[in-house]
Tab-separated table of N, CA, C and O in Angstrom:
chain	number	residue	atom	x	y	z
R	1	GLN	N	102.427	107.016	84.008
R	1	GLN	CA	101.435	106.654	83.008
R	1	GLN	C	100.288	105.892	83.635
R	1	GLN	O	100.432	105.261	84.685
R	2	VAL	N	99.167	105.981	82.982
R	2	VAL	CA	97.965	105.298	83.446
R	2	VAL	C	97.415	104.470	82.297
R	2	VAL	O	97.329	104.946	81.166
R	3	GLN	N	97.047	103.254	82.608
R	3	GLN	CA	96.430	102.391	81.602
R	3	GLN	C	95.032	102.012	82.060
R	3	GLN	O	94.796	101.751	83.237
R	4	LEU	N	94.129	101.996	81.106
R	4	LEU	CA	92.743	101.627	81.368
R	4	LEU	C	92.382	100.444	80.486
R	4	LEU	O	92.644	100.468	79.276
R	5	VAL	N	91.760	99.443	81.086
R	5	VAL	CA	91.347	98.275	80.325
R	5	VAL	C	89.896	97.980	80.637
R	5	VAL	O	89.534	97.684	81.782
R	6	GLU	N	89.080	98.065	79.587
R	6	GLU	CA	87.657	97.769	79.734
R	6	GLU	C	87.386	96.296	79.441
R	6	GLU	O	88.118	95.666	78.664
R	7	SER	N	86.318	95.791	80.019
R	7	SER	CA	85.876	94.433	79.725
R	7	SER	C	84.386	94.342	79.995
R	7	SER	O	83.804	95.231	80.627
R	8	GLY	N	83.795	93.260	79.503
R	8	GLY	CA	82.391	93.000	79.783
R	8	GLY	C	81.462	93.192	78.604
R	8	GLY	O	80.292	92.829	78.679
R	9	GLY	N	81.949	93.792	77.540
R	9	GLY	CA	81.088	93.995	76.392
R	9	GLY	C	80.828	92.694	75.646
R	9	GLY	O	81.687	91.831	75.563
R	10	ARG	N	79.633	92.573	75.128
R	10	ARG	CA	79.271	91.380	74.353
R	10	ARG	C	77.945	91.621	73.668
R	10	ARG	O	77.358	92.703	73.771
R	11	LEU	N	77.463	90.614	72.977
R	11	LEU	CA	76.153	90.664	72.338
R	11	LEU	C	75.086	90.296	73.364
R	11	LEU	O	75.208	89.300	74.072
R	12	VAL	N	74.043	91.097	73.397
R	12	VAL	CA	72.952	90.864	74.342
R	12	VAL	C	71.634	91.240	73.665
R	12	VAL	O	71.611	92.100	72.772
R	13	GLN	N	70.574	90.602	74.072
R	13	GLN	CA	69.266	90.913	73.504
R	13	GLN	C	68.679	92.164	74.135
R	13	GLN	O	68.999	92.508	75.278
R	14	ALA	N	67.828	92.808	73.401
R	14	ALA	CA	67.152	93.993	73.917
R	14	ALA	C	66.412	93.644	75.200
R	14	ALA	O	65.795	92.578	75.311
R	15	GLY	N	66.503	94.543	76.162
R	15	GLY	CA	65.907	94.306	77.463
R	15	GLY	C	66.853	93.660	78.452
R	15	GLY	O	66.551	93.576	79.651
R	16	GLY	N	67.986	93.214	77.963
R	16	GLY	CA	68.960	92.547	78.812
R	16	GLY	C	69.855	93.516	79.564
R	16	GLY	O	69.697	94.740	79.486
R	17	SER	N	70.790	92.934	80.293
R	17	SER	CA	71.700	93.714	81.126
R	17	SER	C	73.143	93.294	80.883
R	17	SER	O	73.414	92.154	80.490
R	18	LEU	N	74.035	94.235	81.132
R	18	LEU	CA	75.471	93.972	81.068
R	18	LEU	C	76.139	94.789	82.147
R	18	LEU	O	75.641	95.858	82.537
R	19	ARG	N	77.284	94.293	82.599
R	19	ARG	CA	78.108	95.092	83.491
R	19	ARG	C	79.495	95.207	82.881
R	19	ARG	O	80.176	94.205	82.664
R	20	LEU	N	79.880	96.445	82.614
R	20	LEU	CA	81.217	96.714	82.109
R	20	LEU	C	82.134	97.037	83.277
R	20	LEU	O	81.709	97.610	84.275
R	21	SER	N	83.386	96.666	83.108
R	21	SER	CA	84.400	96.985	84.103
R	21	SER	C	85.542	97.738	83.442
R	21	SER	O	85.837	97.529	82.262
R	22	CYS	N	86.185	98.566	84.223
R	22	CYS	CA	87.352	99.307	83.748
R	22	CYS	C	88.392	99.272	84.860
R	22	CYS	O	88.161	99.814	85.948
R	23	VAL	N	89.492	98.629	84.577
R	23	VAL	CA	90.573	98.527	85.559
R	23	VAL	C	91.643	99.549	85.241
R	23	VAL	O	92.114	99.636	84.097
R	24	VAL	N	92.011	100.305	86.254
R	24	VAL	CA	93.031	101.341	86.117
R	24	VAL	C	94.344	100.823	86.695
R	24	VAL	O	94.378	100.311	87.818
R	25	SER	N	95.416	100.947	85.942
R	25	SER	CA	96.725	100.535	86.424
R	25	SER	C	97.739	101.627	86.110
R	25	SER	O	97.468	102.559	85.369
R	26	GLY	N	98.898	101.494	86.711
R	26	GLY	CA	99.931	102.504	86.516
R	26	GLY	C	99.978	103.438	87.710
R	26	GLY	O	100.078	102.975	88.844
R	27	ARG	N	99.864	104.717	87.477
R	27	ARG	CA	99.949	105.710	88.542
R	27	ARG	C	98.629	105.806	89.298
R	27	ARG	O	97.909	106.798	89.216
R	28	THR	N	98.328	104.784	90.037
R	28	THR	CA	97.067	104.770	90.769
R	28	THR	C	97.166	105.483	92.110
R	28	THR	O	96.197	105.494	92.867
R	29	ASP	N	98.328	106.088	92.391
R	29	ASP	CA	98.452	106.847	93.626
R	29	ASP	C	97.807	108.217	93.508
R	29	ASP	O	97.618	108.910	94.503
R	30	SER	N	97.446	108.595	92.282
R	30	SER	CA	96.762	109.872	92.073
R	30	SER	C	95.251	109.654	92.098
R	30	SER	O	94.769	108.537	92.025
R	31	SER	N	94.535	110.768	92.192
R	31	SER	CA	93.077	110.725	92.209
R	31	SER	C	92.539	110.975	90.805
R	31	SER	O	93.006	111.885	90.111
R	32	TYR	N	91.562	110.181	90.418
R	32	TYR	CA	91.006	110.302	89.078
R	32	TYR	C	89.489	110.308	89.119
R	32	TYR	O	88.880	109.426	89.712
R	33	ALA	N	88.914	111.282	88.462
R	33	ALA	CA	87.505	111.184	88.125
R	33	ALA	C	87.404	110.271	86.909
R	33	ALA	O	88.324	110.215	86.083
R	34	MET	N	86.317	109.547	86.823
R	34	MET	CA	86.186	108.567	85.751
R	34	MET	C	84.927	108.822	84.944
R	34	MET	O	83.934	109.345	85.458
R	35	GLY	N	84.990	108.428	83.700
R	35	GLY	CA	83.819	108.577	82.845
R	35	GLY	C	83.707	107.416	81.873
R	35	GLY	O	84.684	106.724	81.596
R	36	TRP	N	82.510	107.225	81.392
R	36	TRP	CA	82.248	106.290	80.308
R	36	TRP	C	81.688	107.087	79.131
R	36	TRP	O	80.793	107.931	79.310
R	37	PHE	N	82.232	106.802	77.987
R	37	PHE	CA	81.761	107.379	76.751
R	37	PHE	C	81.458	106.237	75.787
R	37	PHE	O	81.906	105.104	76.004
R	38	ARG	N	80.727	106.529	74.734
R	38	ARG	CA	80.448	105.492	73.745
R	38	ARG	C	80.432	106.092	72.352
R	38	ARG	O	80.166	107.284	72.182
R	39	GLN	N	80.713	105.223	71.387
R	39	GLN	CA	80.699	105.650	69.997
R	39	GLN	C	80.045	104.572	69.164
R	39	GLN	O	80.543	103.445	69.082
R	40	ALA	N	78.931	104.954	68.548
R	40	ALA	CA	78.211	104.056	67.653
R	40	ALA	C	78.747	104.229	66.236
R	40	ALA	O	79.315	105.278	65.904
R	41	PRO	N	78.571	103.226	65.386
R	41	PRO	CA	79.060	103.324	64.010
R	41	PRO	C	78.507	104.557	63.303
R	41	PRO	O	77.297	104.816	63.338
R	42	GLY	N	79.392	105.326	62.706
R	42	GLY	CA	78.979	106.506	61.959
R	42	GLY	C	78.598	107.694	62.806
R	42	GLY	O	78.131	108.709	62.273
R	43	LYS	N	78.798	107.600	64.115
R	43	LYS	CA	78.429	108.706	65.004
R	43	LYS	C	79.640	109.162	65.798
R	43	LYS	O	80.636	108.459	65.926
R	44	GLU	N	79.526	110.349	66.354
R	44	GLU	CA	80.592	110.870	67.183
R	44	GLU	C	80.542	110.225	68.569
R	44	GLU	O	79.506	109.748	69.014
R	45	ARG	N	81.683	110.258	69.226
R	45	ARG	CA	81.743	109.759	70.581
R	45	ARG	C	80.861	110.625	71.473
R	45	ARG	O	80.888	111.858	71.371
R	46	GLU	N	80.100	109.989	72.348
R	46	GLU	CA	79.203	110.731	73.221
R	46	GLU	C	79.401	110.337	74.679
R	46	GLU	O	79.779	109.209	75.003
R	47	PHE	N	79.114	111.278	75.530
R	47	PHE	CA	79.204	111.076	76.970
R	47	PHE	C	78.093	110.155	77.440
R	47	PHE	O	76.953	110.256	76.986
R	48	VAL	N	78.423	109.286	78.379
R	48	VAL	CA	77.434	108.387	78.971
R	48	VAL	C	77.225	108.715	80.458
R	48	VAL	O	76.115	108.994	80.895
R	49	VAL	N	78.312	108.677	81.203
R	49	VAL	CA	78.197	108.889	82.640
R	49	VAL	C	79.571	109.209	83.213
R	49	VAL	O	80.593	108.795	82.663
R	50	ALA	N	79.580	109.953	84.324
R	50	ALA	CA	80.821	110.280	85.003
R	50	ALA	C	80.656	110.093	86.500
R	50	ALA	O	79.540	110.165	87.028
R	51	ILE	N	81.779	109.870	87.175
R	51	ILE	CA	81.772	109.709	88.620
R	51	ILE	C	82.996	110.392	89.197
R	51	ILE	O	84.086	110.344	88.630
R	52	SER	N	82.801	111.049	90.324
R	52	SER	CA	83.906	111.732	90.974
R	52	SER	C	84.855	110.733	91.625
R	52	SER	O	84.523	109.550	91.795
R	53	TRP	N	86.030	111.228	92.005
R	53	TRP	CA	86.999	110.359	92.680
R	53	TRP	C	86.401	109.784	93.967
R	53	TRP	O	86.583	108.623	94.278
R	54	SER	N	85.688	110.605	94.697
R	54	SER	CA	85.092	110.165	95.956
R	54	SER	C	83.970	109.157	95.724
R	54	SER	O	83.599	108.414	96.638
R	55	GLY	N	83.412	109.147	94.528
R	55	GLY	CA	82.287	108.268	94.245
R	55	GLY	C	80.948	108.820	94.701
R	55	GLY	O	79.917	108.201	94.471
R	56	THR	N	80.976	109.984	95.325
R	56	THR	CA	79.727	110.521	95.874
R	56	THR	C	78.935	111.324	94.851
R	56	THR	O	77.759	111.615	95.079
R	57	ARG	N	79.577	111.706	93.769
R	57	ARG	CA	78.880	112.488	92.752
R	57	ARG	C	78.917	111.754	91.418
R	57	ARG	O	79.967	111.263	90.991
R	58	THR	N	77.761	111.697	90.788
R	58	THR	CA	77.651	111.069	89.475
R	58	THR	C	76.807	111.958	88.562
R	58	THR	O	76.023	112.788	89.037
R	59	TYR	N	77.002	111.759	87.288
R	59	TYR	CA	76.251	112.555	86.306
R	59	TYR	C	75.991	111.682	85.101
R	59	TYR	O	76.921	111.108	84.544
R	60	TYR	N	74.718	111.588	84.695
R	60	TYR	CA	74.319	110.700	83.626
R	60	TYR	C	73.779	111.481	82.431
R	60	TYR	O	73.093	112.493	82.586
R	61	ALA	N	74.052	110.957	81.251
R	61	ALA	CA	73.391	111.474	80.066
R	61	ALA	C	71.910	111.122	80.162
R	61	ALA	O	71.538	110.086	80.724
R	62	ASP	N	71.073	111.983	79.626
R	62	ASP	CA	69.632	111.752	79.694
R	62	ASP	C	69.244	110.418	79.071
R	62	ASP	O	68.300	109.772	79.518
R	63	SER	N	69.968	110.014	78.049
R	63	SER	CA	69.609	108.809	77.312
R	63	SER	C	69.785	107.533	78.138
R	63	SER	O	69.216	106.490	77.796
R	64	VAL	N	70.558	107.598	79.211
R	64	VAL	CA	70.806	106.394	80.009
R	64	VAL	C	70.316	106.524	81.443
R	64	VAL	O	70.369	105.556	82.212
R	65	LYS	N	69.851	107.698	81.787
R	65	LYS	CA	69.412	107.938	83.163
R	65	LYS	C	68.293	106.973	83.546
R	65	LYS	O	67.337	106.784	82.793
R	66	GLY	N	68.433	106.360	84.693
R	66	GLY	CA	67.440	105.411	85.156
R	66	GLY	C	67.683	103.998	84.691
R	66	GLY	O	67.044	103.052	85.181
R	67	ARG	N	68.593	103.818	83.732
R	67	ARG	CA	68.896	102.476	83.220
R	67	ARG	C	70.331	102.054	83.538
R	67	ARG	O	70.593	100.873	83.756
R	68	PHE	N	71.239	102.996	83.514
R	68	PHE	CA	72.657	102.713	83.769
R	68	PHE	C	73.041	103.214	85.148
R	68	PHE	O	72.509	104.216	85.634
R	69	THR	N	73.989	102.509	85.760
R	69	THR	CA	74.511	102.913	87.058
R	69	THR	C	76.025	102.765	87.059
R	69	THR	O	76.546	101.695	86.752
R	70	ILE	N	76.692	103.842	87.424
R	70	ILE	CA	78.151	103.810	87.533
R	70	ILE	C	78.532	103.663	89.005
R	70	ILE	O	77.848	104.189	89.899
R	71	SER	N	79.604	102.944	89.241
R	71	SER	CA	80.123	102.805	90.591
R	71	SER	C	81.631	102.593	90.496
R	71	SER	O	82.161	102.327	89.410
R	72	ARG	N	82.296	102.715	91.626
R	72	ARG	CA	83.742	102.514	91.614
R	72	ARG	C	84.190	101.899	92.927
R	72	ARG	O	83.581	102.129	93.980
R	73	ASP	N	85.262	101.148	92.830
R	73	ASP	CA	85.905	100.555	93.989
R	73	ASP	C	87.359	100.996	93.932
R	73	ASP	O	88.165	100.405	93.206
R	74	ASN	N	87.681	102.039	94.654
R	74	ASN	CA	89.031	102.593	94.582
R	74	ASN	C	90.084	101.628	95.124
R	74	ASN	O	91.239	101.676	94.702
R	75	ALA	N	89.688	100.763	96.023
R	75	ALA	CA	90.642	99.777	96.543
R	75	ALA	C	91.065	98.794	95.455
R	75	ALA	O	92.179	98.259	95.484
R	76	LYS	N	90.178	98.577	94.503
R	76	LYS	CA	90.472	97.672	93.383
R	76	LYS	C	90.834	98.417	92.113
R	76	LYS	O	91.029	97.788	91.064
R	77	ASN	N	90.854	99.744	92.199
R	77	ASN	CA	91.152	100.569	91.012
R	77	ASN	C	90.249	100.194	89.838
R	77	ASN	O	90.698	100.082	88.695
R	78	THR	N	88.993	100.031	90.137
R	78	THR	CA	88.050	99.553	89.131
R	78	THR	C	86.786	100.395	89.150
R	78	THR	O	86.292	100.769	90.216
R	79	VAL	N	86.297	100.681	87.963
R	79	VAL	CA	85.028	101.379	87.775
R	79	VAL	C	84.084	100.436	87.038
R	79	VAL	O	84.507	99.721	86.121
R	80	TYR	N	82.833	100.475	87.430
R	80	TYR	CA	81.834	99.590	86.843
R	80	TYR	C	80.723	100.415	86.181
R	80	TYR	O	80.396	101.507	86.625
R	81	LEU	N	80.153	99.829	85.152
R	81	LEU	CA	78.977	100.414	84.528
R	81	LEU	C	77.936	99.318	84.392
R	81	LEU	O	78.076	98.417	83.562
R	82	GLN	N	76.923	99.384	85.221
R	82	GLN	CA	75.810	98.444	85.151
R	82	GLN	C	74.774	99.000	84.179
R	82	GLN	O	74.296	100.123	84.365
R	83	MET	N	74.475	98.217	83.164
R	83	MET	CA	73.556	98.672	82.128
R	83	MET	C	72.356	97.738	82.090
R	83	MET	O	72.510	96.539	81.845
R	84	ASN	N	71.190	98.294	82.346
R	84	ASN	CA	69.942	97.529	82.347
R	84	ASN	C	69.016	98.034	81.251
R	84	ASN	O	69.204	99.132	80.714
R	85	SER	N	68.033	97.233	80.937
R	85	SER	CA	67.021	97.605	79.938
R	85	SER	C	67.666	98.093	78.651
R	85	SER	O	67.290	99.134	78.100
R	86	LEU	N	68.608	97.349	78.189
R	86	LEU	CA	69.360	97.755	76.999
R	86	LEU	C	68.475	97.750	75.756
R	86	LEU	O	67.577	96.908	75.617
R	87	THR	N	68.742	98.683	74.879
R	87	THR	CA	68.038	98.791	73.605
R	87	THR	C	69.068	98.777	72.472
R	87	THR	O	70.260	99.025	72.709
R	88	PRO	N	68.635	98.516	71.246
R	88	PRO	CA	69.586	98.545	70.123
R	88	PRO	C	70.308	99.884	69.997
R	88	PRO	O	71.432	99.927	69.472
R	89	GLU	N	69.692	100.959	70.477
R	89	GLU	CA	70.331	102.269	70.416
R	89	GLU	C	71.540	102.372	71.341
R	89	GLU	O	72.323	103.320	71.253
R	90	ASP	N	71.689	101.426	72.246
R	90	ASP	CA	72.857	101.398	73.129
R	90	ASP	C	74.053	100.702	72.484
R	90	ASP	O	75.135	100.673	73.080
R	91	THR	N	73.862	100.151	71.306
R	91	THR	CA	74.965	99.488	70.608
R	91	THR	C	76.062	100.494	70.283
R	91	THR	O	75.818	101.525	69.654
R	92	ALA	N	77.263	100.186	70.741
R	92	ALA	CA	78.391	101.096	70.552
R	92	ALA	C	79.646	100.465	71.136
R	92	ALA	O	79.571	99.460	71.857
R	93	VAL	N	80.764	101.087	70.847
R	93	VAL	CA	81.991	100.785	71.577
R	93	VAL	C	82.006	101.690	72.803
R	93	VAL	O	81.851	102.913	72.670
R	94	TYR	N	82.175	101.094	73.948
R	94	TYR	CA	82.168	101.847	75.202
R	94	TYR	C	83.594	102.043	75.683
R	94	TYR	O	84.363	101.086	75.790
R	95	TYR	N	83.906	103.293	75.978
R	95	TYR	CA	85.243	103.669	76.397
R	95	TYR	C	85.238	104.170	77.832
R	95	TYR	O	84.385	104.977	78.220
R	96	CYS	N	86.207	103.722	78.573
R	96	CYS	CA	86.445	104.216	79.913
R	96	CYS	C	87.499	105.320	79.828
R	96	CYS	O	88.437	105.222	79.022
R	97	ALA	N	87.344	106.358	80.640
R	97	ALA	CA	88.282	107.473	80.615
R	97	ALA	C	88.573	107.948	82.030
R	97	ALA	O	87.712	107.856	82.905
R	98	ALA	N	89.789	108.458	82.224
R	98	ALA	CA	90.210	108.942	83.536
R	98	ALA	C	90.739	110.357	83.422
R	98	ALA	O	91.452	110.696	82.468
R	99	ALA	N	90.388	111.160	84.407
R	99	ALA	CA	90.854	112.545	84.476
R	99	ALA	C	91.485	112.769	85.835
R	99	ALA	O	90.809	112.630	86.863
R	100	ARG	N	92.757	113.112	85.832
R	100	ARG	CA	93.435	113.356	87.094
R	100	ARG	C	92.872	114.613	87.741
R	100	ARG	O	92.658	115.624	87.064
R	101	THR	N	92.633	114.544	89.033
R	101	THR	CA	92.031	115.678	89.734
R	101	THR	C	92.491	115.715	91.176
R	101	THR	O	92.823	114.683	91.766
R	102	TYR	N	92.517	116.921	91.737
R	102	TYR	CA	92.818	117.106	93.159
R	102	TYR	C	91.544	117.386	93.947
R	102	TYR	O	91.610	117.593	95.156
R	103	ILE	N	90.422	117.403	93.245
R	103	ILE	CA	89.141	117.709	93.860
R	103	ILE	C	88.320	116.437	93.936
R	103	ILE	O	87.943	115.868	92.907
R	104	GLN	N	88.041	115.987	95.115
R	104	GLN	CA	87.419	114.678	95.296
R	104	GLN	C	86.036	114.595	94.697
R	104	GLN	O	85.611	113.513	94.283
R	105	ASN	N	85.314	115.705	94.626
R	105	ASN	CA	83.938	115.664	94.155
R	105	ASN	C	83.765	116.180	92.728
R	105	ASN	O	82.648	116.400	92.285
R	106	TRP	N	84.856	116.380	92.045
R	106	TRP	CA	84.790	116.895	90.688
R	106	TRP	C	84.526	115.779	89.693
R	106	TRP	O	85.007	114.641	89.849
R	107	TYR	N	83.764	116.104	88.641
R	107	TYR	CA	83.562	115.176	87.534
R	107	TYR	C	83.329	116.008	86.289
R	107	TYR	O	83.122	117.225	86.368
R	108	SER	N	83.334	115.378	85.145
R	108	SER	CA	83.144	116.113	83.904
R	108	SER	C	82.453	115.250	82.864
R	108	SER	O	82.678	114.033	82.809
R	109	ALA	N	81.657	115.906	82.033
R	109	ALA	CA	81.020	115.246	80.897
R	109	ALA	C	81.740	115.564	79.587
R	109	ALA	O	81.318	115.121	78.526
R	110	ARG	N	82.820	116.322	79.683
R	110	ARG	CA	83.547	116.751	78.481
R	110	ARG	C	84.698	115.790	78.205
R	110	ARG	O	85.572	115.598	79.055
R	111	SER	N	84.749	115.248	77.038
R	111	SER	CA	85.800	114.296	76.711
R	111	SER	C	87.179	114.942	76.766
R	111	SER	O	88.168	114.280	77.103
R	112	ASN	N	87.260	116.234	76.486
R	112	ASN	CA	88.557	116.910	76.503
R	112	ASN	C	89.175	117.001	77.890
R	112	ASN	O	90.375	117.266	78.019
R	113	ASP	N	88.364	116.800	78.913
R	113	ASP	CA	88.889	116.848	80.280
R	113	ASP	C	89.579	115.563	80.687
R	113	ASP	O	90.239	115.524	81.722
R	114	TYR	N	89.418	114.535	79.883
R	114	TYR	CA	89.976	113.230	80.233
R	114	TYR	C	91.277	112.996	79.482
R	114	TYR	O	91.314	113.045	78.258
R	115	GLY	N	92.314	112.703	80.241
R	115	GLY	CA	93.621	112.530	79.624
R	115	GLY	C	93.995	111.099	79.331
R	115	GLY	O	94.960	110.838	78.600
R	116	TYR	N	93.235	110.175	79.869
R	116	TYR	CA	93.557	108.759	79.699
R	116	TYR	C	92.321	108.003	79.242
R	116	TYR	O	91.225	108.209	79.775
R	117	TRP	N	92.530	107.143	78.267
R	117	TRP	CA	91.423	106.406	77.663
R	117	TRP	C	91.784	104.940	77.500
R	117	TRP	O	92.942	104.593	77.259
R	118	GLY	N	90.768	104.081	77.623
R	118	GLY	CA	90.953	102.679	77.313
R	118	GLY	C	90.744	102.430	75.830
R	118	GLY	O	90.438	103.348	75.073
R	119	GLN	N	90.885	101.186	75.447
R	119	GLN	CA	90.757	100.802	74.047
R	119	GLN	C	89.312	100.564	73.645
R	119	GLN	O	89.000	100.489	72.453
R	120	GLY	N	88.447	100.420	74.610
R	120	GLY	CA	87.038	100.243	74.304
R	120	GLY	C	86.604	98.790	74.350
R	120	GLY	O	87.408	97.875	74.150
R	121	THR	N	85.326	98.598	74.611
R	121	THR	CA	84.728	97.265	74.595
R	121	THR	C	83.403	97.350	73.840
R	121	THR	O	82.629	98.289	74.048
R	122	GLN	N	83.173	96.392	72.970
R	122	GLN	CA	82.005	96.438	72.098
R	122	GLN	C	80.772	95.907	72.807
R	122	GLN	O	80.781	94.799	73.358
R	123	VAL	N	79.730	96.713	72.766
R	123	VAL	CA	78.418	96.294	73.266
R	123	VAL	C	77.459	96.286	72.079
R	123	VAL	O	77.311	97.302	71.400
R	124	THR	N	76.850	95.152	71.837
R	124	THR	CA	75.893	95.027	70.747
R	124	THR	C	74.584	94.523	71.316
R	124	THR	O	74.542	93.487	71.975
R	125	VAL	N	73.523	95.278	71.048
R	125	VAL	CA	72.201	94.918	71.540
R	125	VAL	C	71.335	94.556	70.344
R	125	VAL	O	71.110	95.393	69.459
R	126	SER	N	70.868	93.332	70.320
R	126	SER	CA	70.038	92.877	69.205
R	126	SER	C	68.568	93.075	69.533
R	126	SER	O	68.152	92.977	70.690
R	127	SER	N	67.804	93.332	68.475
R	127	SER	CA	66.363	93.569	68.680
R	127	SER	C	65.568	92.277	68.630
R	127	SER	O	66.071	91.231	68.278
């Protein structure tokens, strides 16, 4: 089994920055591509960003490109999401997700490809 725990969400003013963390525990001997998704009130869960197991490939949703940066430290089993220039439209619960893979450079923007999910962390951006 794999457990994911997100942290770092809080209330922040528009234009501010936050860094979310996602710690992976359990079967960390396997390789996982990681992703961040978010869900705003009354909306469907949407893709934010993904990173391959190797960390060399990333893919961003257009809405966050240039503002958010994903990174990972496999030695610490941790994935980070640096979020800059936040706007009220970024308000959502942010979920970390893991997809087991044997391909080091593989990643996915599809939520169905991810078999493990965290409980989410709330990010609220005030105007």
